[in-house]
Tab-separated table of C-alpha atoms and ligand atoms in Angstrom:
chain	number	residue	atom	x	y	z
A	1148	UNK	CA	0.000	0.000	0.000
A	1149	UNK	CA	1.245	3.233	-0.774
A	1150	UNK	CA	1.901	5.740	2.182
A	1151	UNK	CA	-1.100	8.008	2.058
A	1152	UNK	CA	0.846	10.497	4.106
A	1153	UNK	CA	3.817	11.505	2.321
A	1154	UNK	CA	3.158	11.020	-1.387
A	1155	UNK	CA	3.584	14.560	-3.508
A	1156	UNK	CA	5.277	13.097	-6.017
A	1157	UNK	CA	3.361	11.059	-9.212
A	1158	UNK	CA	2.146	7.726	-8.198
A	1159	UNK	CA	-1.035	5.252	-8.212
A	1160	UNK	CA	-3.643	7.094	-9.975
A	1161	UNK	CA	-1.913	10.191	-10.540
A	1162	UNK	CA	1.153	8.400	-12.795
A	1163	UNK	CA	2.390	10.255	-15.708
A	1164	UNK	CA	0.834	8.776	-18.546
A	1165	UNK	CA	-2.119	8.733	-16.783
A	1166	UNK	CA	-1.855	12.872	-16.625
A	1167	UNK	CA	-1.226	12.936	-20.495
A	1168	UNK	CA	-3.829	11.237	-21.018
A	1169	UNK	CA	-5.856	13.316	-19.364
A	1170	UNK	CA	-4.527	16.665	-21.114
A	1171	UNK	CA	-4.961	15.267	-24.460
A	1172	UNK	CA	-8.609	14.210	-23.102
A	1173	UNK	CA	-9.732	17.048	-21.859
A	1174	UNK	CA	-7.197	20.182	-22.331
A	1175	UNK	CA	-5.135	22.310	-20.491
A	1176	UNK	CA	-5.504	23.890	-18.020
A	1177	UNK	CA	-6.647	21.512	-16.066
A	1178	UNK	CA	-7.355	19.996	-12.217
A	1179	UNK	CA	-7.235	16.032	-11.682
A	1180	UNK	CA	-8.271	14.794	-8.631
A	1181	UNK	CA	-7.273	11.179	-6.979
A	1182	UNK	CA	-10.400	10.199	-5.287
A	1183	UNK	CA	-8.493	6.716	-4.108
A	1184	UNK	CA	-6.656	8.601	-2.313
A	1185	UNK	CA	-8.853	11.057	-1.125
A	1186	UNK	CA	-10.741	8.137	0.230
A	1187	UNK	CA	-7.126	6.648	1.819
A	1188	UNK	CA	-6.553	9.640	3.454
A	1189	UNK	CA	-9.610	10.379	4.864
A	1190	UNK	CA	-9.872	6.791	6.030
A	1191	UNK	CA	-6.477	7.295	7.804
A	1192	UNK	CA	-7.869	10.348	9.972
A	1193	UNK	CA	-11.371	8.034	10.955
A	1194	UNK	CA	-9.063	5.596	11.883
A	1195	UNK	CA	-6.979	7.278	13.726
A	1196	UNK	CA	-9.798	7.919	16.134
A	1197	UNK	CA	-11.887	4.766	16.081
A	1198	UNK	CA	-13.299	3.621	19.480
A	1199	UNK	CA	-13.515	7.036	20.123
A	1200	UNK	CA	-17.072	9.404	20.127
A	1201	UNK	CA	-15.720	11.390	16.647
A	1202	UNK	CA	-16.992	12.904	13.606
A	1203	UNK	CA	-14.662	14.369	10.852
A	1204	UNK	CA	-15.871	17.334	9.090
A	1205	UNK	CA	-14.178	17.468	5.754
A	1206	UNK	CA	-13.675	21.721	4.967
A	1207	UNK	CA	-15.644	22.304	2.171
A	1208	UNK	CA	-13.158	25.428	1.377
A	1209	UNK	CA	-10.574	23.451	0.421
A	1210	UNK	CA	-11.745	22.011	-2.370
A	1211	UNK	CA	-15.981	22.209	-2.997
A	1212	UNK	CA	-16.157	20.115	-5.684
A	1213	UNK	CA	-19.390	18.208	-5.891
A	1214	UNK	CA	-17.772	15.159	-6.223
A	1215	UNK	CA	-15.344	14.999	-4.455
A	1216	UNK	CA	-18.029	16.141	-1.868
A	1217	UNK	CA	-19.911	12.987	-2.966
A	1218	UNK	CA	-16.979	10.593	-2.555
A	1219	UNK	CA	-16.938	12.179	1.112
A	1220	UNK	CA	-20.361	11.934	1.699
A	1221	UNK	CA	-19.993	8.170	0.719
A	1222	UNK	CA	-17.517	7.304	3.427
A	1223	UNK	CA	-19.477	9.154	6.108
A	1224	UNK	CA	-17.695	12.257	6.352
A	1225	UNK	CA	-19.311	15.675	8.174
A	1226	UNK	CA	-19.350	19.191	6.580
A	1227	UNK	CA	-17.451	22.201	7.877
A	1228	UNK	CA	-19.100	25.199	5.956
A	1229	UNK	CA	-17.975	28.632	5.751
A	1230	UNK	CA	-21.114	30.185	3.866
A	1231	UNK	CA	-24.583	29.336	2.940
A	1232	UNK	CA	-23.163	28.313	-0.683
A	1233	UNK	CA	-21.275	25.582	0.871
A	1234	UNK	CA	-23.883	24.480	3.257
A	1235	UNK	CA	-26.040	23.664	-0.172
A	1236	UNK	CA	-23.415	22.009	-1.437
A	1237	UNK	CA	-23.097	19.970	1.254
A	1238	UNK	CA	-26.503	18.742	1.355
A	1239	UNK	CA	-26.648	18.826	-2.686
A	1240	UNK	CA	-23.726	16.152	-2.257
A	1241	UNK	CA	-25.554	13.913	0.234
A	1242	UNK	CA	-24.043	15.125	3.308
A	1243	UNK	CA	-26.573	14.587	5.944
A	1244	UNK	CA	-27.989	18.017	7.625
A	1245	UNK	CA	-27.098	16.592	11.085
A	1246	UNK	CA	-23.318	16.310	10.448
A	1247	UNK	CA	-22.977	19.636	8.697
A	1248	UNK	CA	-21.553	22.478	11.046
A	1249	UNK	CA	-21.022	26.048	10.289
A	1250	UNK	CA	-17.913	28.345	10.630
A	1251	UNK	CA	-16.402	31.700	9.808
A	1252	UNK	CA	-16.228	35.154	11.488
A	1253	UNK	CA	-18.888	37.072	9.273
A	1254	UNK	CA	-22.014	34.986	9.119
A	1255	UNK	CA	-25.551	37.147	7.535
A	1256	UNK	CA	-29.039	36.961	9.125
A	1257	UNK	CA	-29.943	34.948	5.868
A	1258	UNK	CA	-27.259	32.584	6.478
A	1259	UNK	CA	-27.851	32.174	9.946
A	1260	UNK	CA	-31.438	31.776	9.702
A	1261	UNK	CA	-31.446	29.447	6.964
A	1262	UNK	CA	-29.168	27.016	8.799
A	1263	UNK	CA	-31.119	26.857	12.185
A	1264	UNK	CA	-34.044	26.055	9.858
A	1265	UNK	CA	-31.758	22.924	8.171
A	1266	UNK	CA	-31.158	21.872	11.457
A	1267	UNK	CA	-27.838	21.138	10.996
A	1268	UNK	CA	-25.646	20.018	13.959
A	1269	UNK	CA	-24.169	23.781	15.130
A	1270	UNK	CA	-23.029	27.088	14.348
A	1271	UNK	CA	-19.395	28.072	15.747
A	1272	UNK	CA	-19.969	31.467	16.733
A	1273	UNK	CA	-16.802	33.120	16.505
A	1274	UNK	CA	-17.377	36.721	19.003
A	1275	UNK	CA	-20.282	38.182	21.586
A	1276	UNK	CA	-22.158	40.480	18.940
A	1277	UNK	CA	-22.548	36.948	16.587
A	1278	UNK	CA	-24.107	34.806	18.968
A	1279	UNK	CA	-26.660	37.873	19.611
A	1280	UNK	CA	-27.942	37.854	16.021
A	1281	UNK	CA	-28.015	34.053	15.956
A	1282	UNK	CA	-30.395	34.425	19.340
A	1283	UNK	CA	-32.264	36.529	17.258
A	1284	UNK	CA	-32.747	34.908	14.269
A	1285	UNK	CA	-33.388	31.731	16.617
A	1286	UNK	CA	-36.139	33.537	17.945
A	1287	UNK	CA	-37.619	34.849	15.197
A	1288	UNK	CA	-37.778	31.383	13.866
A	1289	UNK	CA	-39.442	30.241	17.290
A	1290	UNK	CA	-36.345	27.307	16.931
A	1291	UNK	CA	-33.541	27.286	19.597
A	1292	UNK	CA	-29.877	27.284	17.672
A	1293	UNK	CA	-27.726	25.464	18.805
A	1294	UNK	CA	-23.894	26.616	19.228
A	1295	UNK	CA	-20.856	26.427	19.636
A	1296	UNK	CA	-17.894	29.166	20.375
A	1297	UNK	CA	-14.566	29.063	18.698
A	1298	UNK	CA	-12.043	30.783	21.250
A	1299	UNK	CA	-8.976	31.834	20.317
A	1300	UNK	CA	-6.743	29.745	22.560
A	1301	UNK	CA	-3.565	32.386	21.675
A	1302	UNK	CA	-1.306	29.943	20.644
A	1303	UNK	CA	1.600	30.198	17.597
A	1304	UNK	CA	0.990	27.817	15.369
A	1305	UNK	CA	4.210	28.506	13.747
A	1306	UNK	CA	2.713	28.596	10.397
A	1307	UNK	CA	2.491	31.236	7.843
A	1308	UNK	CA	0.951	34.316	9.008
A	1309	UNK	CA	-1.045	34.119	6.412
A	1310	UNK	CA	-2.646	30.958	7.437
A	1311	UNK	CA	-2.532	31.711	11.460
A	1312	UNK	CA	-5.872	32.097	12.937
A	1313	UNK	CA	-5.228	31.346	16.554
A	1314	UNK	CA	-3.377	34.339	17.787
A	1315	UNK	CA	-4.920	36.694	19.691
A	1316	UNK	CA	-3.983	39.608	16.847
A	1317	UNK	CA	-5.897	37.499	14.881
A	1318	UNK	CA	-9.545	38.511	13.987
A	1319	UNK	CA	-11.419	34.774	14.716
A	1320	UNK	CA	-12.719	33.763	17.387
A	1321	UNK	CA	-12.789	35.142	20.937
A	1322	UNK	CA	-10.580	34.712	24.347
A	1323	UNK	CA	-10.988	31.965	27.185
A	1324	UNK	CA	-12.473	35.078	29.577
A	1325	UNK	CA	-14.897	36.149	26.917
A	1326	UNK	CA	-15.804	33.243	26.150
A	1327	UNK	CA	-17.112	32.325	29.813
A	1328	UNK	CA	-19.303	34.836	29.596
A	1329	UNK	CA	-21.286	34.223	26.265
A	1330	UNK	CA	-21.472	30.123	27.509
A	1331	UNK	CA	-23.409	31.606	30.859
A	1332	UNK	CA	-24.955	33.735	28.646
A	1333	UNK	CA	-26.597	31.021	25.976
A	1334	UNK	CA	-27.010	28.770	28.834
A	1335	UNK	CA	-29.515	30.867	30.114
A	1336	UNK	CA	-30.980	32.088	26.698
A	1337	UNK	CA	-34.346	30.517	25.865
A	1338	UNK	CA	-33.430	30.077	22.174
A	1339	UNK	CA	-29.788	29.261	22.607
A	1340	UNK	CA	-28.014	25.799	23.299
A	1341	UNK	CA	-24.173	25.894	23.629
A	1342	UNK	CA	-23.333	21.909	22.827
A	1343	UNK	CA	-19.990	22.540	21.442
A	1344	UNK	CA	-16.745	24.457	21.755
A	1345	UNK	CA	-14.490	24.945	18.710
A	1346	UNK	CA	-10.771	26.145	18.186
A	1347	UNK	CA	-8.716	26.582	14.484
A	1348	UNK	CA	-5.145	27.966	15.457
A	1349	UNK	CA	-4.412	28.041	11.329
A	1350	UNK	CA	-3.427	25.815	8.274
A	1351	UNK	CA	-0.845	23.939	7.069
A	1352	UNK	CA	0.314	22.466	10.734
A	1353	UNK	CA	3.410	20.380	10.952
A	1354	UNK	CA	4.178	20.382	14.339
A	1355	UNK	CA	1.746	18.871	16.601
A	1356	UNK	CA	2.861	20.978	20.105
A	1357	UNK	CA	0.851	23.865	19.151
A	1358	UNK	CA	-2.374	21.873	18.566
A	1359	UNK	CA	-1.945	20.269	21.691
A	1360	UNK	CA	-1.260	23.038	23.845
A	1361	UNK	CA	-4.156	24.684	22.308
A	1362	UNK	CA	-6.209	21.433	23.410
A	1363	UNK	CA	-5.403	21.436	26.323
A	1364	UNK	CA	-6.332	25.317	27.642
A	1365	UNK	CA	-9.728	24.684	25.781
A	1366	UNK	CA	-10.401	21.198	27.337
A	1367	UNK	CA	-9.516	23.352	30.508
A	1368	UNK	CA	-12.057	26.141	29.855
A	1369	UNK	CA	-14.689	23.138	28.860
A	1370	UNK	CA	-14.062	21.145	32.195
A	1371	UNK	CA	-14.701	24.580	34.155
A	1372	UNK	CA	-18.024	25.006	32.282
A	1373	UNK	CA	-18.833	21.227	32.956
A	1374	UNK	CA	-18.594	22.264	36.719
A	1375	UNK	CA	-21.248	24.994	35.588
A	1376	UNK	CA	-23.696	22.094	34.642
A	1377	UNK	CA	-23.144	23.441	30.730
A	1378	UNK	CA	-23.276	20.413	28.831
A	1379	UNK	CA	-20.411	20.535	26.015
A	1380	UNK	CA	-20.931	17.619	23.911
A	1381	UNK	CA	-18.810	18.178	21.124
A	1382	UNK	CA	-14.573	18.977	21.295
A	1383	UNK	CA	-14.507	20.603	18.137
A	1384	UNK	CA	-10.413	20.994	17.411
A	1385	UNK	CA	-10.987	22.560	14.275
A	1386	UNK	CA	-8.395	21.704	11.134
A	1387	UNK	CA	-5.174	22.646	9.833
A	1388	UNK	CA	-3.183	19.244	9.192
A	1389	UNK	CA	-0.492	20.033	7.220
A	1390	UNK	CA	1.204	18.046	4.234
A	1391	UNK	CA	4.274	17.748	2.356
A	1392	UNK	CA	4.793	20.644	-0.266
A	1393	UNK	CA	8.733	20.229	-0.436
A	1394	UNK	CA	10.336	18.089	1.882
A	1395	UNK	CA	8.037	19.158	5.339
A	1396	UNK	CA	7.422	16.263	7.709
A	1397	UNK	CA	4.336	16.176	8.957
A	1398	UNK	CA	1.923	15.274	11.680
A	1399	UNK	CA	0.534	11.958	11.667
A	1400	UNK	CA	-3.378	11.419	11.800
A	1401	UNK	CA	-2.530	8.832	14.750
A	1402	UNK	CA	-0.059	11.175	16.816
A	1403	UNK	CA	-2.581	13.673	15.724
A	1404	UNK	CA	-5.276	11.681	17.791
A	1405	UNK	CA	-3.261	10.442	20.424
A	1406	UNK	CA	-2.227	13.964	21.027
A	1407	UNK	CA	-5.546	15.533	21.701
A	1408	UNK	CA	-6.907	12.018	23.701
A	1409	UNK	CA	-4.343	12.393	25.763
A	1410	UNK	CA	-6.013	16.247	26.605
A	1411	UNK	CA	-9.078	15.153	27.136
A	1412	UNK	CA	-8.883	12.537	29.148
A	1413	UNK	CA	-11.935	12.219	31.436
A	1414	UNK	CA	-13.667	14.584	29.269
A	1415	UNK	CA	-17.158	12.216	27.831
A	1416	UNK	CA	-17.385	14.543	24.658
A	1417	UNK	CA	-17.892	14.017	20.559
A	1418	UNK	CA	-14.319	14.985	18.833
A	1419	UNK	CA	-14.605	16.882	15.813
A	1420	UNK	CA	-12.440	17.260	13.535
A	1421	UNK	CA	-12.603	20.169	10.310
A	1422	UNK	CA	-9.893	18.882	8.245
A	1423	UNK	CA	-9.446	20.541	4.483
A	1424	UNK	CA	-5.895	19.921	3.512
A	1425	UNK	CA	-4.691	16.980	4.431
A	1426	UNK	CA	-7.520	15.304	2.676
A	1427	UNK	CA	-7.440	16.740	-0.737
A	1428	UNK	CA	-4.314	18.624	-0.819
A	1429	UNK	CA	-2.083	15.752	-2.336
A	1430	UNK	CA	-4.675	14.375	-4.293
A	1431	UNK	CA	-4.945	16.550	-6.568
A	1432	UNK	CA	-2.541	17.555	-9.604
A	1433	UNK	CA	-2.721	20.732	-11.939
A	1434	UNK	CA	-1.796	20.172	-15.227
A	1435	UNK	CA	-0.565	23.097	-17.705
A	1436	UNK	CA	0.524	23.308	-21.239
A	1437	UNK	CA	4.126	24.893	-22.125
A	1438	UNK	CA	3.179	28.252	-24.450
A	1439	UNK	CA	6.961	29.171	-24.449
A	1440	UNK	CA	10.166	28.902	-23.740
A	1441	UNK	CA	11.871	32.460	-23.640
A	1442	UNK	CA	15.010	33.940	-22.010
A	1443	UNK	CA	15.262	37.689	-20.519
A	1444	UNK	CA	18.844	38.456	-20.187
A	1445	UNK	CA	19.866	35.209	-18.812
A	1446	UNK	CA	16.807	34.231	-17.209
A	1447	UNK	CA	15.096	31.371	-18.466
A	1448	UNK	CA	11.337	31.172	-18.216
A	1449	UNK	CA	8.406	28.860	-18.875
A	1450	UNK	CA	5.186	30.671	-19.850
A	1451	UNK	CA	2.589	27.857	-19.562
A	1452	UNK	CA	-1.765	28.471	-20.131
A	1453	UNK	CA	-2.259	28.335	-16.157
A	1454	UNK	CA	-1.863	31.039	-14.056
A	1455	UNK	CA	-2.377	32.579	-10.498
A	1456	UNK	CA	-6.338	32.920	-11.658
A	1457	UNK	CA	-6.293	29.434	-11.657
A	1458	UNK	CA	-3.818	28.248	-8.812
A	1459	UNK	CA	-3.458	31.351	-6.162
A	1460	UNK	CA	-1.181	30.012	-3.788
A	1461	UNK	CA	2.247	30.759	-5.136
A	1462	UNK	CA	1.113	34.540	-5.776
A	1463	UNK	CA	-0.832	34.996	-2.716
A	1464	UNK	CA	1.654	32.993	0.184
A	1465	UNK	CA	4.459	32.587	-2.083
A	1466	UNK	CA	3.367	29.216	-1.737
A	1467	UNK	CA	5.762	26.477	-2.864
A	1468	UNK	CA	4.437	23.679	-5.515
A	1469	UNK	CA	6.458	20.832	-7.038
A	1470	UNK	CA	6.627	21.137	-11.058
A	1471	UNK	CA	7.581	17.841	-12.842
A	1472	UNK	CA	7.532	17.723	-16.973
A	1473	UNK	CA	5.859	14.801	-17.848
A	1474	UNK	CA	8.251	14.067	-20.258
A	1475	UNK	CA	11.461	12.818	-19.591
A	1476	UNK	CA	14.662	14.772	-20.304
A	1477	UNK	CA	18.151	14.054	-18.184
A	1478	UNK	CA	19.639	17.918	-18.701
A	1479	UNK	CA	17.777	19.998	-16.677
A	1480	UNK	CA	18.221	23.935	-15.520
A	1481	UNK	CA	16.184	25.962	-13.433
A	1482	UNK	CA	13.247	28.159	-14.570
A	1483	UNK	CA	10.263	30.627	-13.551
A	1484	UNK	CA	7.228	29.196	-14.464
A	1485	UNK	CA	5.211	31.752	-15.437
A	1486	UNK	CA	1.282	31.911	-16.114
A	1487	UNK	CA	0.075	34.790	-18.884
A	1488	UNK	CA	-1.826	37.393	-16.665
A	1489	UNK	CA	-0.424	40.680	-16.355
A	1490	UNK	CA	1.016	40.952	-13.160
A	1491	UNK	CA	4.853	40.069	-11.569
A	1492	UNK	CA	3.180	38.254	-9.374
A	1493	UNK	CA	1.865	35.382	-11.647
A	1494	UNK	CA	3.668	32.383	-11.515
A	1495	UNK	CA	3.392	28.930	-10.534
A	1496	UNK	CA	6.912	28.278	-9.435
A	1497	UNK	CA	10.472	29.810	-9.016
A	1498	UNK	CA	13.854	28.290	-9.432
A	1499	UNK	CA	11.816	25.338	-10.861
A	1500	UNK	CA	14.204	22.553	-11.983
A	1501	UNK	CA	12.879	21.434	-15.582
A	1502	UNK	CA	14.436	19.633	-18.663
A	1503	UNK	CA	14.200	22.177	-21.817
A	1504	UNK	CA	10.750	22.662	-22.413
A	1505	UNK	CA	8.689	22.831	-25.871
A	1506	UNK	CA	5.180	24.335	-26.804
A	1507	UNK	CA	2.526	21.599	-26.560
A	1508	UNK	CA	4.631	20.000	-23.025
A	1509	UNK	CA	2.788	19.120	-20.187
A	1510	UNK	CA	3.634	20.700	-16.672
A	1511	UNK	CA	2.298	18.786	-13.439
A	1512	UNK	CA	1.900	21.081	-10.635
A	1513	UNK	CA	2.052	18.714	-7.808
A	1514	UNK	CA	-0.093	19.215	-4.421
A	1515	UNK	CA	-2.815	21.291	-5.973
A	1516	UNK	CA	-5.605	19.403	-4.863
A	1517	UNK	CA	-6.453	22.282	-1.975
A	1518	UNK	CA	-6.803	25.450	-2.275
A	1519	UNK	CA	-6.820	25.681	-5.751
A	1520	UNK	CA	-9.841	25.708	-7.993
A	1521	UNK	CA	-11.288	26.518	-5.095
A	1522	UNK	CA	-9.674	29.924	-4.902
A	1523	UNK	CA	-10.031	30.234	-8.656
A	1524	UNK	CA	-11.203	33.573	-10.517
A	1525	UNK	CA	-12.181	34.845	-13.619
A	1526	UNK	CA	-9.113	37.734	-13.388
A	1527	UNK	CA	-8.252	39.013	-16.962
A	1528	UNK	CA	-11.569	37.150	-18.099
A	1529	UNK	CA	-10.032	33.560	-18.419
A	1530	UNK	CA	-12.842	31.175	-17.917
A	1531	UNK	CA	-12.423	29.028	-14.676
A	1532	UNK	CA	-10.536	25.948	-16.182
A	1533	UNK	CA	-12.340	22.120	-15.948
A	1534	UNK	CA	-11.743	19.572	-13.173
A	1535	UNK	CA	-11.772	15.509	-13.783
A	1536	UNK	CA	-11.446	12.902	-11.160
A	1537	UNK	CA	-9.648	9.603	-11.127
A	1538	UNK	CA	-11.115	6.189	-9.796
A	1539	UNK	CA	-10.866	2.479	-10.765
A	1540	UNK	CA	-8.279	3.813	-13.333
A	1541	UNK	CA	-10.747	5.678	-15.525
A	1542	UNK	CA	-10.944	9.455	-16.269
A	1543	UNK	CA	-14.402	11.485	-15.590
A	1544	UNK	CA	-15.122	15.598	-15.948
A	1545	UNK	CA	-16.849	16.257	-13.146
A	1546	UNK	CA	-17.036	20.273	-14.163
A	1547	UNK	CA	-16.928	21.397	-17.477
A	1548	UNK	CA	-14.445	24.615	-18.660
A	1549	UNK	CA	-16.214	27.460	-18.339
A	1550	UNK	CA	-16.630	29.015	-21.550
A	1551	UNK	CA	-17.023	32.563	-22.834
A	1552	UNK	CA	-20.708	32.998	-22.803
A	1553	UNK	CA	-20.424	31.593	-19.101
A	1554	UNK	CA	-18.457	34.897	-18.140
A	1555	UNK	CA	-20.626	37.318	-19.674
A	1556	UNK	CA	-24.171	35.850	-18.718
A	1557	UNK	CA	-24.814	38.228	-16.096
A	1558	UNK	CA	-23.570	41.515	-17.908
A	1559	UNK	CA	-25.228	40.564	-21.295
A	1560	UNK	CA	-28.662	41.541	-20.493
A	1561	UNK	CA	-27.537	45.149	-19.508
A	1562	UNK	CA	-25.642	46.232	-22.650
B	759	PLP	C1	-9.979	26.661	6.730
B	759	PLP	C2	-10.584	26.013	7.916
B	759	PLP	C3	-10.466	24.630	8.100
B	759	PLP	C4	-9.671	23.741	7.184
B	759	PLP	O1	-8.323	24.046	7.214
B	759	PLP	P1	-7.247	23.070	6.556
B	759	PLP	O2	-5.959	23.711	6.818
B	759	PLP	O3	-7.556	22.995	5.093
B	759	PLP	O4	-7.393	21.746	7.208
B	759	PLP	C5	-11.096	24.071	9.183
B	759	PLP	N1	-11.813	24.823	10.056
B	759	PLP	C6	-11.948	26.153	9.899
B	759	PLP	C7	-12.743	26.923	10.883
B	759	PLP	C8	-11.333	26.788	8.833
B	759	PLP	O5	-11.449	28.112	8.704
């Protein structure tokens, strides 16, 4: 079996010829998805805490694909939604309502409302004013919400800052003190029912003392409001695996779970677990086509058809992603692969080792299964590019290229 933890470069599924294949099949640019492997490594973090009261909630954010949703759904995964448009994708995918929870630090009245009416199983209020409107929308409805409160547990999760959420300069969630006073608070409010508590210290986590430290002030802060007869059911320790980019090492799913049982022990409570990343992030593969090969005074780059409007990370965190050319070539030299939008800041990799490369050759971005399409835009009016998925060997769209007429359909009208 292969190991499902440490596996960025081309193998099982995603093997080269496989990858041509694909961009022959179905053009460039283009996402592929492993969903064996999605399904190994989601398998791997269940595991990890069987025999234990736990629910994994794959993040919708890192990848919202319906099926790759589906293939979750299918192997009994939860929801962690950060909008209304992901809740509905959720459920559109066959997530049930009762494993779907609900995140993020600026939630509507619409969005709130329409959630308590799904009955899904909480919100994660993330400050005071929030759980207000939710106890007013919950009211309205004449249906008590029921909550839970992501505290900021003001830990370094030695990450980038980019992707730190659990400091307390840090604009989610709230502190241990504050968040004393909005449990007493919903555990006296008619329409409230606190059931959970919830911490995220960030993304892309490979070192497991920060999560644990963080587990163990808020399994602290939930055994003090035990003593308060408020009845936390669910440990909600939010997600942020990290996997290998480069050459990171990372955290296992089982040190993972032994490190936050060995928090809780005593604690009779539901562990939940919001994990984005490490489920999809090395299962999937971005595939490019070579436009050029040019040199600027000594400088060699590769201008391929993807860019940052398709694959964000390397502009936005100067985010590192392996770049193989499928084909082989033994001399090598180092190049800037470069995407054709009109900013600096559009590339896909720097000082990428590559063999010469020719128009028509096929570049694999490696790792690009998170965090990708989903953070895809329409910049410089390229149309989002298509996404296939791999399982049982065979090749299947599962969203189309977006085409012109796509872009325009909601200016058209007004012309
Ligand atoms: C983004 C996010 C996640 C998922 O993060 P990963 O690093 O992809 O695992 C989980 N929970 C919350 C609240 C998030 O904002």
């Amino acid at each position: 079996m292969e190991n499902v933890f440490n596996i960025p470069q081309l193998s099982g599924n995603l093997r080269k010829e496989l990858l041509q294949s694909a961009a022959e099949q179905f053009g460039t640019p283009l996402y592929v998805y492993d969903l064996e492997r999605i399904e190994a490594r989601f398998n791997a973090l269940k595991q990890a805490f069987a025999g234990r009261k736990a629910l994994v909630c794959y993040a919708l954010k890192a990848n919202s694909n319906l099926s790759v949703i589906k293939k979750l759904a299918s192997l009994e995964s939860g929801a962690d939604c950060v909008s209304l448009g992901e809740i509905k994708r959720a459920v559109m995918a066959g997530i049930p309502k009762y494993k779907i929870i609900y995140s993020g630090v600026g939630k509507q009245d619409f969005e709130i409302k329409e959630a308590i009416s799904l009955g899904i199983l909480f919100i994660n209020v993330e400050s005071k004013e929030e759980m207000l409107r939710v106890e007013a929308c919950a009211r309205e409805l004449g249906i008590s919400a029921r909550i839970s409160i992501r505290v900021n547990p003001d830990i370094d999760p030695q990450t980038h800052p980019y992707i730190s959420t659990g400091l307390k300069e840090n604009k989610f969630g709230v502190s241990i003190e504050e968040a004393k006073g909005m449990y007493l608070h919903a555990h006296n409010a008619e329409f409230l029912e606190p059931i959970g508590i919830h911490f995220h210290i960030g993304s892309q986590l490979t070192k497991l003392k920060p999560i644990a430290e963080s587990a163990q002030k808020i399994a602290q802060l939930t055994q003090s409001l035990l003593a308060l007869k408020i009845d936390i059911k669910f440990f909600d320790i939010g997600g942020g695996i990290g996997i290998t980019y480069s050459d990171e090492s990372t955290i296992s799913p089982y040190d993972y779970a032994q490190a936050i049982l060995a928090e809780l022990r005593g604690l009779d409570v539901t562990i939940v677990c919001e994990p984005g990343r490490f489920i999809v992030g090395n299962s999937g593969v971005f595939l490019t086509k070579v436009l050029y090969q040019k040199e600027n005074q000594g400088k060699r780059f590769v201008i391929v058809d993807g860019a940052m409007n398709d694959l964000i990370r390397p502009s936005l965190y100067a985010a590192y992603h392996q770049i193989l050319a499928l084909k082989n070539m033994e001399s090598k030299g180092e190049a800037e692969v470069a995407g054709p939008i009109c900013e600096s800041g559009d590339y896909l990799g720097k000082n990428i080792v590559l063999p010469h490369c020719e128009r028509g050759d096929i570049l694999a971005v490696l790792s690009a299964g998170a965090y990708g399409f989903s953070m895809a835009s329409n910049y410089n009016t390229r149309p989002r590019c298509a996404e296939v998925v791999v399982e049982n060997g065979k090749i299947r769209l599962v969203r189309k290229r977006e085409s012109f007429e796509d872009l325009i359909a909601l200016e058209k009208e007004y012309l």
